[in-house]
Coordinates of C-alpha atoms and ligand atoms in Angstrom, one line a residue:
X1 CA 0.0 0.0 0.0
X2 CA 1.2 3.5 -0.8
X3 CA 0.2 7.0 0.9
X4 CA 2.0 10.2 1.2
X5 CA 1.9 10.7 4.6
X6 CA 1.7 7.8 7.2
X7 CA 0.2 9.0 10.9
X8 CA 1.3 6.5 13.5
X9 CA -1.1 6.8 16.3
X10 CA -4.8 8.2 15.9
X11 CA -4.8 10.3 19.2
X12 CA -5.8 14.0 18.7
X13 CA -2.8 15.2 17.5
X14 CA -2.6 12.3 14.3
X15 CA -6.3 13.3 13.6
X16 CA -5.8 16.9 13.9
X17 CA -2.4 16.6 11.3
X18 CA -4.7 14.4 9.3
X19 CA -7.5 16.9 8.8
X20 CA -4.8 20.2 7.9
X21 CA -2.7 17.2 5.6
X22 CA -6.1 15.6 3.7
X23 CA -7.4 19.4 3.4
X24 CA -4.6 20.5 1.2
X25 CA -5.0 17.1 -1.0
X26 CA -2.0 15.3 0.7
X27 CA -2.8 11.8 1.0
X28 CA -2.9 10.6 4.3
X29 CA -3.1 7.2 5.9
X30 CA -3.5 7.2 9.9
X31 CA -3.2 3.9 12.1
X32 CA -4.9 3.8 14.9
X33 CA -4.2 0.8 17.3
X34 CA -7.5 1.1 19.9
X35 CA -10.7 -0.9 18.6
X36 CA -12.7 2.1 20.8
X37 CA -13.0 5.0 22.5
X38 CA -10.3 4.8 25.2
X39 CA -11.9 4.9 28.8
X40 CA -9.0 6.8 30.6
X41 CA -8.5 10.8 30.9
X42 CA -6.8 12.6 29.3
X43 CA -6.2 16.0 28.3
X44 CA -9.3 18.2 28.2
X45 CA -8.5 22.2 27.9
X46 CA -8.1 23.8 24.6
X47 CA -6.1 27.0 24.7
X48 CA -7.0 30.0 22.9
X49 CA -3.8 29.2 19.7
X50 CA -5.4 26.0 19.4
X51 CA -9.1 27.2 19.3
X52 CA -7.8 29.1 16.6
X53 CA -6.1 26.5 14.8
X54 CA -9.9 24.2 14.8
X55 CA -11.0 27.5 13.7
X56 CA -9.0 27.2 10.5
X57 CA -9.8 23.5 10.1
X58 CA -13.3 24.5 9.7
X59 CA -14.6 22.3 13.3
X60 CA -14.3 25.1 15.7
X61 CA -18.0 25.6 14.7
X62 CA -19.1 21.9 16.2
X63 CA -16.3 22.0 19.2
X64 CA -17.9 25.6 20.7
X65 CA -21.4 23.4 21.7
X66 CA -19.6 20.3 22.7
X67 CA -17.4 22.0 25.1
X68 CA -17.7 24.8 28.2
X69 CA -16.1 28.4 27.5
X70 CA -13.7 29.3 30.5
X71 CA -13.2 33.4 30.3
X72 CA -10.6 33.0 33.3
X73 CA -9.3 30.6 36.7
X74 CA -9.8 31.4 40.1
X75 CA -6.9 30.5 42.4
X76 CA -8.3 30.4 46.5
X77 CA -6.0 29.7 49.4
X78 CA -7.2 27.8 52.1
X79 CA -6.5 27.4 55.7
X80 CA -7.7 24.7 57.5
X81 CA -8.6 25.2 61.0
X82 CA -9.5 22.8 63.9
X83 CA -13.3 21.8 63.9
X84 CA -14.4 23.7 61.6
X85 CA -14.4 24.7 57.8
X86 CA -10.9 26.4 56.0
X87 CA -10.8 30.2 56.4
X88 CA -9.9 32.2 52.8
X89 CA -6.8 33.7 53.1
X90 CA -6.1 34.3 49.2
X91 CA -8.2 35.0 46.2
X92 CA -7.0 35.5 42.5
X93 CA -8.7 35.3 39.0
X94 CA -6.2 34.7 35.7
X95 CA -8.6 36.0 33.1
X96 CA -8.1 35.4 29.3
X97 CA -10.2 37.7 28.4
X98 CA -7.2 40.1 28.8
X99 CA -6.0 38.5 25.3
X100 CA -6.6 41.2 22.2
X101 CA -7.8 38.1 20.0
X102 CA -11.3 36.6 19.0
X103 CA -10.1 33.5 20.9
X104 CA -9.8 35.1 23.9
X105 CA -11.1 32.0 26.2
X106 CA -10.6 28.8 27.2
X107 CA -12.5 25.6 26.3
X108 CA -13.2 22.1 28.6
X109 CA -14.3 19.5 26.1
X110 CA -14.2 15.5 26.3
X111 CA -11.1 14.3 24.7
X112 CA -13.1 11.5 22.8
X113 CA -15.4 14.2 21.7
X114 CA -12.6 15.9 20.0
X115 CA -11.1 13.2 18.6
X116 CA -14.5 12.1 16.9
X117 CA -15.0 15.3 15.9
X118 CA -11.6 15.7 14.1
X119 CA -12.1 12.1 12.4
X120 CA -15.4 13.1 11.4
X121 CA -13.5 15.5 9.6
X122 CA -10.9 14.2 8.2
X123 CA -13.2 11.5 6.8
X124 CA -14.8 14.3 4.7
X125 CA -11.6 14.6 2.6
X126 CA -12.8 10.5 1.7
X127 CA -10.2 11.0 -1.3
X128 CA -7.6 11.9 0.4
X129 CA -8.0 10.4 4.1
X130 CA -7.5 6.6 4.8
X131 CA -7.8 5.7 8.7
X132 CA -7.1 2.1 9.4
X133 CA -8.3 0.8 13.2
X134 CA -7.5 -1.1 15.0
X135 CA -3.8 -1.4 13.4
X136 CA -0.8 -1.1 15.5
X137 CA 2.6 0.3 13.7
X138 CA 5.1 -2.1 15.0
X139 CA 8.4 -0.5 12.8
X140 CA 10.0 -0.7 9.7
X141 CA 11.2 -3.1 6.9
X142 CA 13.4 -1.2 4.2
X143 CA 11.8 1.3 3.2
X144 CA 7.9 0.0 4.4
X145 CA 6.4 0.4 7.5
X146 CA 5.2 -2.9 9.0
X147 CA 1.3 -2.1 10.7
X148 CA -0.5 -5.0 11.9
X149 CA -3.9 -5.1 11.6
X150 CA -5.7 -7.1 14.8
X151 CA -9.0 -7.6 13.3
X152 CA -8.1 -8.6 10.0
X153 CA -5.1 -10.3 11.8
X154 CA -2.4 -9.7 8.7
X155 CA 0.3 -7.3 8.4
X156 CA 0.0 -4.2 6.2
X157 CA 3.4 -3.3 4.4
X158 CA 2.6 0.5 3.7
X159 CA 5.6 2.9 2.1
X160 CA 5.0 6.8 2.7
X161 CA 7.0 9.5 1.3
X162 CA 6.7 10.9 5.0
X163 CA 6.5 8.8 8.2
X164 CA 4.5 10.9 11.8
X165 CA 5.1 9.1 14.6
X166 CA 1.9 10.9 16.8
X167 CA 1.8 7.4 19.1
X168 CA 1.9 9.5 22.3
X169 CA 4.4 8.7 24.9
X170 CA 5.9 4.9 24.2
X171 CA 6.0 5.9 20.6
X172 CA 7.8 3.2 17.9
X173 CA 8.6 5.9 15.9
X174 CA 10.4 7.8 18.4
X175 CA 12.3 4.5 18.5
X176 CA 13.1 4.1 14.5
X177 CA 14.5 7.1 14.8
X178 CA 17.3 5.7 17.5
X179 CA 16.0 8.7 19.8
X180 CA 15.5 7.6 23.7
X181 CA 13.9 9.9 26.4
X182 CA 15.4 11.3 29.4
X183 CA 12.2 11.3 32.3
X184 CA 11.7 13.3 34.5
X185 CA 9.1 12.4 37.2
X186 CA 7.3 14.9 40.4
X187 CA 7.4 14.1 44.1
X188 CA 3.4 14.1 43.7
X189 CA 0.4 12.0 41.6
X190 CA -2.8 13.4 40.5
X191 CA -5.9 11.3 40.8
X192 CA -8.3 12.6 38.4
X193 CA -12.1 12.0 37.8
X194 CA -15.0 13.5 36.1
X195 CA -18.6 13.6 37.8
X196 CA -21.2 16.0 38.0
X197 CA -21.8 19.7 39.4
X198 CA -24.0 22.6 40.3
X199 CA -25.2 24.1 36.7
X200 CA -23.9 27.5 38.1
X201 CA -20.6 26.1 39.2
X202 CA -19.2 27.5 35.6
X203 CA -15.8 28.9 36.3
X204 CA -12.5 27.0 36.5
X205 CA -10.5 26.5 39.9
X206 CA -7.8 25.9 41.7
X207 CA -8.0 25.2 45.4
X208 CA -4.7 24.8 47.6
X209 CA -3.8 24.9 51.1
X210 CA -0.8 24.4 52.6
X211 CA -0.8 20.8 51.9
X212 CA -3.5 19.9 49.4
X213 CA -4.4 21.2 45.7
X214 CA -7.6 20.9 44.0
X215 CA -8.1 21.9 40.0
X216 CA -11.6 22.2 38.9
X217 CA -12.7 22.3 35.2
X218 CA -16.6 22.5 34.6
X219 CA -17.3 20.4 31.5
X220 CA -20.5 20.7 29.3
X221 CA -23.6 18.8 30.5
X222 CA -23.1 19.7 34.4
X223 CA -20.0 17.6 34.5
X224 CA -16.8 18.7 36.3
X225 CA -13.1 17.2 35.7
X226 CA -11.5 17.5 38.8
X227 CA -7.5 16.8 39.8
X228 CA -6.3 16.0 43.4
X229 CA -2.7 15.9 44.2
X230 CA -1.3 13.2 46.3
X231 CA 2.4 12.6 46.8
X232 CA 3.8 10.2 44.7
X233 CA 3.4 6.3 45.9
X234 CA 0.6 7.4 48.2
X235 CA -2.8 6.1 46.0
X236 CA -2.6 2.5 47.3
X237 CA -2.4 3.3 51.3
X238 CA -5.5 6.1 49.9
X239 CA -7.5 2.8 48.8
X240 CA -6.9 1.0 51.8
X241 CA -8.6 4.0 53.9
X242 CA -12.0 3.8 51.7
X243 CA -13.7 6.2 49.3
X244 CA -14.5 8.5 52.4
X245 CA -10.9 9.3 52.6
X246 CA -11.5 11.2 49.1
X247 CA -15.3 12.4 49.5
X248 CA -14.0 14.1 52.7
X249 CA -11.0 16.1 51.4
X250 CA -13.1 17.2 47.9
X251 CA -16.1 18.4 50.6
X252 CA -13.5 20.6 52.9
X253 CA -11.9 21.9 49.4
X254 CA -14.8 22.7 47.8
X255 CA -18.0 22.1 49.8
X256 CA -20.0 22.9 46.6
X257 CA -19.5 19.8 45.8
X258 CA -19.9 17.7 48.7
X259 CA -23.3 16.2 47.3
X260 CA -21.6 15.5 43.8
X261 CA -18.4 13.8 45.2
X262 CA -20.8 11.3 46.7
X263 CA -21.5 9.7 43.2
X264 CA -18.7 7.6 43.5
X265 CA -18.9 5.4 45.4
X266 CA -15.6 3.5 45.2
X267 CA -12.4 3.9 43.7
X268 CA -13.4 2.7 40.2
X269 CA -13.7 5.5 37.6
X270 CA -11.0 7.1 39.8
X271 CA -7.5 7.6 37.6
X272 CA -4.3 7.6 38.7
X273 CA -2.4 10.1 36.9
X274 CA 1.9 10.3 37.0
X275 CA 3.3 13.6 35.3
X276 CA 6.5 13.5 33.9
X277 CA 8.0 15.5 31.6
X278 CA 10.8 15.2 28.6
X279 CA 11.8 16.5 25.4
X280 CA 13.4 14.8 22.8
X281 CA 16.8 15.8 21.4
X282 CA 15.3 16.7 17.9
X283 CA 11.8 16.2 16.5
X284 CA 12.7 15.2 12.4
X285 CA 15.2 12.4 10.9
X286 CA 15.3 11.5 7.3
X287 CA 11.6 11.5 6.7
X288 CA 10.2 10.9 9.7
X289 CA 8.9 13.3 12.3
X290 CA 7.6 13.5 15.7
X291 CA 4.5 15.3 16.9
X292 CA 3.3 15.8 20.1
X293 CA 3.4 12.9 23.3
X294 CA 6.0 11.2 21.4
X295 CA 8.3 14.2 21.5
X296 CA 7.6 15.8 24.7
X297 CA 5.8 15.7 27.8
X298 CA 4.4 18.0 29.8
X299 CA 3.9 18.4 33.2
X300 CA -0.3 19.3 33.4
X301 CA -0.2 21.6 35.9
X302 CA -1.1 24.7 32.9
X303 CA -3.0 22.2 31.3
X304 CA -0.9 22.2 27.6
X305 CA -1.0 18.1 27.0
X306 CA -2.9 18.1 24.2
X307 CA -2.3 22.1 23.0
X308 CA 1.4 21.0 22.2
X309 CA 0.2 17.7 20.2
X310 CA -2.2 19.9 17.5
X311 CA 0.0 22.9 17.4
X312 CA 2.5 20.5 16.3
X313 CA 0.3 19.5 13.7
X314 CA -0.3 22.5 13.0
X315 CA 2.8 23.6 11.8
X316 CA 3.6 20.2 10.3
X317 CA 1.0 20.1 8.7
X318 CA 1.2 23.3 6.6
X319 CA 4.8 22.5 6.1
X320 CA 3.6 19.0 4.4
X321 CA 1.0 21.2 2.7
X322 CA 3.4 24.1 1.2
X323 CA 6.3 21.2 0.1
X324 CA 3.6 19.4 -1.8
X325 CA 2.1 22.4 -3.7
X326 CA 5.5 23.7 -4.3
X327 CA 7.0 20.2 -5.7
X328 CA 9.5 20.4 -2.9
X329 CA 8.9 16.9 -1.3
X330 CA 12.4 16.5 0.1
X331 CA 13.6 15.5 3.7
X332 CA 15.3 18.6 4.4
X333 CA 12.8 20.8 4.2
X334 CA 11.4 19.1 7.5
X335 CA 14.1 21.0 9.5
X336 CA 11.6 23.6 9.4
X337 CA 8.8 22.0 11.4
X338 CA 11.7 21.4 14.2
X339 CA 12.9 25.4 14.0
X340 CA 9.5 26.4 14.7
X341 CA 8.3 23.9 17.7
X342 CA 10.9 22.7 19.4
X343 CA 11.9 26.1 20.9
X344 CA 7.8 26.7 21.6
X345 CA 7.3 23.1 23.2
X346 CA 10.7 23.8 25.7
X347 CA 8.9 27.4 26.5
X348 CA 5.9 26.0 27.6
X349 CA 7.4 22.5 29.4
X350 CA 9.2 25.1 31.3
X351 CA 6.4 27.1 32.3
X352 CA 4.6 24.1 33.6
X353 CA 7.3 22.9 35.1
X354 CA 7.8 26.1 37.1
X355 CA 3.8 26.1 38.3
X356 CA 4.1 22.9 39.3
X357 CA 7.3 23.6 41.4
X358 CA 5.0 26.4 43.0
X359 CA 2.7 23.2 44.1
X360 CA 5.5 20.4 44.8
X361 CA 6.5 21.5 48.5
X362 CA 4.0 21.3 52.0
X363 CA 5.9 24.2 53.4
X364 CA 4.9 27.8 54.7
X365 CA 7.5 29.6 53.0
X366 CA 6.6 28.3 49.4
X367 CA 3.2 28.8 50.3
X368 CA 3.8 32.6 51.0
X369 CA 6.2 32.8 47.2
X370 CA 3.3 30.9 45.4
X371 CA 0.3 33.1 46.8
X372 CA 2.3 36.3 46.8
X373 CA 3.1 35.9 43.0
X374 CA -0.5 34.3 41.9
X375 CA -1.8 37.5 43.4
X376 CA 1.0 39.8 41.7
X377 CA 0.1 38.0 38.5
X378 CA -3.6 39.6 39.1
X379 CA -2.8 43.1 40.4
X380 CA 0.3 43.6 37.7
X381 CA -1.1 44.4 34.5
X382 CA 1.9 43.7 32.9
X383 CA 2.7 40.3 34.6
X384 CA -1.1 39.0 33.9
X385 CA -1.2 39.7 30.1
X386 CA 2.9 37.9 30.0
X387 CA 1.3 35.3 31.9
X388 CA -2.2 34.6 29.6
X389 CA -0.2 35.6 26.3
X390 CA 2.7 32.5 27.2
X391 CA -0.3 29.8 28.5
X392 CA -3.0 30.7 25.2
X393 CA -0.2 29.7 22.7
X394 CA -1.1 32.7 20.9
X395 CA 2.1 34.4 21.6
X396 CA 5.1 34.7 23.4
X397 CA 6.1 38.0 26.1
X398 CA 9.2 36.4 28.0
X399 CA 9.3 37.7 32.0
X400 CA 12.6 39.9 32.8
X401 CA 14.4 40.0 36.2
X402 CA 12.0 43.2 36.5
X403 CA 9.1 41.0 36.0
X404 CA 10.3 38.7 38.8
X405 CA 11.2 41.2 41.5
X406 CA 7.5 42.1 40.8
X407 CA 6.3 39.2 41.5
X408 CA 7.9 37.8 44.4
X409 CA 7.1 41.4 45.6
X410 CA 10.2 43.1 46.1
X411 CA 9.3 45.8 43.6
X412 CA 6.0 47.7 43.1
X413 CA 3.1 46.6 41.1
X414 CA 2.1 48.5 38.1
X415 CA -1.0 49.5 37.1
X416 CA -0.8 50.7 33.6
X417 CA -2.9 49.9 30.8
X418 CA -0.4 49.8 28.5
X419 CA 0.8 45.7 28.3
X420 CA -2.8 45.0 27.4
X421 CA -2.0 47.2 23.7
X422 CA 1.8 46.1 23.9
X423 CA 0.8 42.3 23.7
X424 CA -0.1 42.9 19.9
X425 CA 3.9 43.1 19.2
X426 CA 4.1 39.1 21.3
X427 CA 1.7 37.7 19.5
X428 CA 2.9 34.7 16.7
X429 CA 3.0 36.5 12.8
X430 CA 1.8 34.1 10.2
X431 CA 5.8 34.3 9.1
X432 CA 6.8 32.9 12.4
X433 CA 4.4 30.4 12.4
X434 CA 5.2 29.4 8.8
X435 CA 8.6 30.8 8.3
X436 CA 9.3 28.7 4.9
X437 CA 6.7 31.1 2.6
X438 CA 9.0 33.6 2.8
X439 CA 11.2 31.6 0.3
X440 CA 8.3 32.1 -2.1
Ligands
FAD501 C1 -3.5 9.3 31.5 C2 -3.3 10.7 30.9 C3 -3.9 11.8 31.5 C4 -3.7 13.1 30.9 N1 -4.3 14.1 31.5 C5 -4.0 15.4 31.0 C6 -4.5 16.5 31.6 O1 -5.3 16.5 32.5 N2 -4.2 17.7 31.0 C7 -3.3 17.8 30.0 O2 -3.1 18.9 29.5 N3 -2.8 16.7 29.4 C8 -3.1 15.5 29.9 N4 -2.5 14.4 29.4 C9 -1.7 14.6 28.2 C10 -2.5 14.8 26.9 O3 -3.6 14.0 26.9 C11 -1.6 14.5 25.8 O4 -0.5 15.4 25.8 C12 -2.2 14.5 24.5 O5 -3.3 13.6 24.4 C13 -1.1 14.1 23.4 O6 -1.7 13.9 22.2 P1 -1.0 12.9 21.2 O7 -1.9 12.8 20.0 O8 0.4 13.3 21.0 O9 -0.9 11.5 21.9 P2 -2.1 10.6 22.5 O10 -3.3 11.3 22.9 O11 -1.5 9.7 23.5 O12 -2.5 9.7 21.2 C14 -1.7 8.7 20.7 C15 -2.5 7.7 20.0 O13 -1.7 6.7 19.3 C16 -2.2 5.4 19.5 N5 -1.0 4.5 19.4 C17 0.0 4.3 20.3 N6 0.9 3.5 19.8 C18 0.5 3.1 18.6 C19 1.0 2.3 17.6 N7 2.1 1.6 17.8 N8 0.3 2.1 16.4 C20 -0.9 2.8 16.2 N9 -1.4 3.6 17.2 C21 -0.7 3.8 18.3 C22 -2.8 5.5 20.9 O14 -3.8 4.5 21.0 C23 -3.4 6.9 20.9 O15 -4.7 6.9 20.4 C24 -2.8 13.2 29.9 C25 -2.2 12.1 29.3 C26 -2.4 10.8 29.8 C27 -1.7 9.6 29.2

């Protein structure tokens, strides 16, 4: 079998590549390996660069009623007290409606949801779009790339001019291309869970106290995804203790949801969830190229998992796209697909690795750092729009020592208007998105 373009790996950032590859008449094959929807979480929030990117695939239209708009976060610091309910000691909102863009929002939507979306999609491009499920890429032979279809239980030999390995994090792609992964892991776990919530509980939020962190994302249809820290190694001892253990802590966090919480009734749809984080040394070799999980991960403290994977595609994508159109189907070009993202992807694994720093320690003194500069964040106009410009994608407004002193508190706030009109000059130009047209 021949295609242009071979997708290893079906997840959202193989379909999203698909869609931007099949739109522009590049033929495209992607290899899924899961008969189904998969049961376990994964990422849910869409940031405002890659609302805009399903904007220019033409689904943005059916995502916006499948998903729930966040305008900004809430971040509350708790104390607990003895016998009776935590005090509030900090409050802070991180509002995206600071950005000067249409997409000026966030967006919770099921992960399956978008994925069926985006194959729905790509499946409108039927002469240019083949998806083959469930078939597991398993390497190469020569030149072909060996996929093994479990239904039909026979291996496909398929030769691409391009191979994407988009597998997510154990990707056999990643390891064709003799590249290995250095991991870093966290001193905590998340367990993670959706259930449902008050139809007025609409805004996203973080809940800490000294020991204990909380994220809450409302999803459409009265659901909520919620994310518990727990240090690392700590789940199985939790499960020992009984679901109470778990109902008790989400009703002293949040008591809004102390009715909710009580749907579960055991550990079941409970997830265990382990961040890590890594980057590979480079993304492109020969004609193969990595795209998202499979060349980096992300701690999801800023909630960027799944952002990386389609801006990725993005970029690929349109770099697959112009090479076609322009007869310039050669391996080199890909270089340009790595110049692009890698230095974004290393920006934003270190920006959720800092946040989660901010939550990794149970003492007083890193509690007093993290609320001091979540609150700075909110009163500084100049650190708030830095801070929603580098999480939405959209751009990139790199913090100064300045910016820092500021934060911490050991220089004034500012209160000008002025970074809100500044951001324009941050935000990513078409040519630095797609640097190549300029050779046209
Ligand atoms: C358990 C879990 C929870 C997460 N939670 C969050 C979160 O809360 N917030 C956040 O921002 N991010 C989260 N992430 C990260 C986020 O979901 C990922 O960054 C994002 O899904 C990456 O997209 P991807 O397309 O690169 O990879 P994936 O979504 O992993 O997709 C890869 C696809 O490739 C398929 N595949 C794998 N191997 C093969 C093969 N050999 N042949 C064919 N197909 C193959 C897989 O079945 C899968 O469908 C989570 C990830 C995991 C694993």
């Amino acid at each position: 079998m021949k295609t242009e373009v071979l997708v290893n790996g079906g997840g959202v950032g193989g379909l999203a590549l698909a869609v931007k590859l099949a739109s522009q008449g590049v033929h495209t094959t992607v290899v899924e390996q899961l008969k189904a929807e998969s049961p376990s979480y994964k990422g849910e929030l869409l940031q405002p660069k890659t609302l805009a990117i399903l904007d220019d695939l033409g689904v943005l239209q059916e995502v916006l009623p499948s998903g729930h708009a966040l305008d900004q976060l809430q971040f509350i610091e708790l104390e607990r007290q003895v016998n009776t309910s935590p005090k509030t000691i900090g409050q802070s909102n991180m509002d995206y409606s600071l950005l000067q863009s249409p997409y000026n929002y966030a967006l919770m939507i099921p992960h399956e949801k978008l994925k069926s979306i985006l194959l729905h999609k790509a499946n409108e491009y039927k002469s240019y779009f083949t998806y083959i499920q469930p078939a597991r890429f398993r390497g190469f032979e020569g030149d072909k790339a060996i996929v093994r279809h479990s239904r039909e239980d026979r291996d496909y030999h398929i030769h691409a001019s391009f191979y994407v390995g988009a597998e997510g994090r154990t990707s056999p792609t990643r390891q064709a291309m003799g590249l290995s992964v250095k991991n870093r892991t966290y001193n905590h776990h998340f367990l993670t869970v959706t259930f449902s919530r008050p139809e007025d509980f609409i805004d996203g939020k973080i809940v800490t106290t000294n020991h204990r962190f909380l994220g809450l994302f409302p999803l459409p249809n009265d659901q909520i995804r919620t994310v518990f820290l727990i240090k690392a190694g700590a789940y199985k001892e939790m499960k020992k203790e009984g679901i109470e253990l778990f109902h008790n802590s989400y009703a002293e966090l949040c008591p809004e949801l102390q009715d909710h919480v009580l749907e579960l009734e055991d550990w079941k749809r409970i997830q265990l969830m382990i961040p890590n984080m890594y980057h590979v040394s480079k993304y492109v070799s020969g004609n193969m190229a990595l795209i998202g999980d499979a060349a980096h991960a992300v701690h999801p403290m800023a909630g960027e998992g799944m952002n990386l994977a389609i801006q990725d595609a993005d970029v690929l994508g349109e770099l697959l796209g112009w090479m076609k159109r322009n007869h310039k189907f050669d391996n080199d070009c890909l270089q340009w697909y790595e110049q692009v993202r890698r230095p974004r992807a290393q920006f934003l694994l270190n920006l959720s690795h800092l946040s989660a720093l901010a939550y990794s320690f149970p003492y007083r003194f890193f509690r007093r750092i993290r609320m001091k500069s979540i609150e700075r964040i909110e009163q500084d106009s100049k650190l708030h729009v830095k801070q929603m410009l580098n999480i939405s994608g959209l751009g990139r407004w790199d913090e100064n020592a300045i910016d820092r002193f500021v934060q911490i508190g050991l220089m004034p706030k500012r209160s000008s208007g002025r970074a809100k009109d500044k951001q324009m000059e941050y935000f990513f130009q078409r040519s630095e998105d797609y640097p190549w047209e300029r050779e046209e």
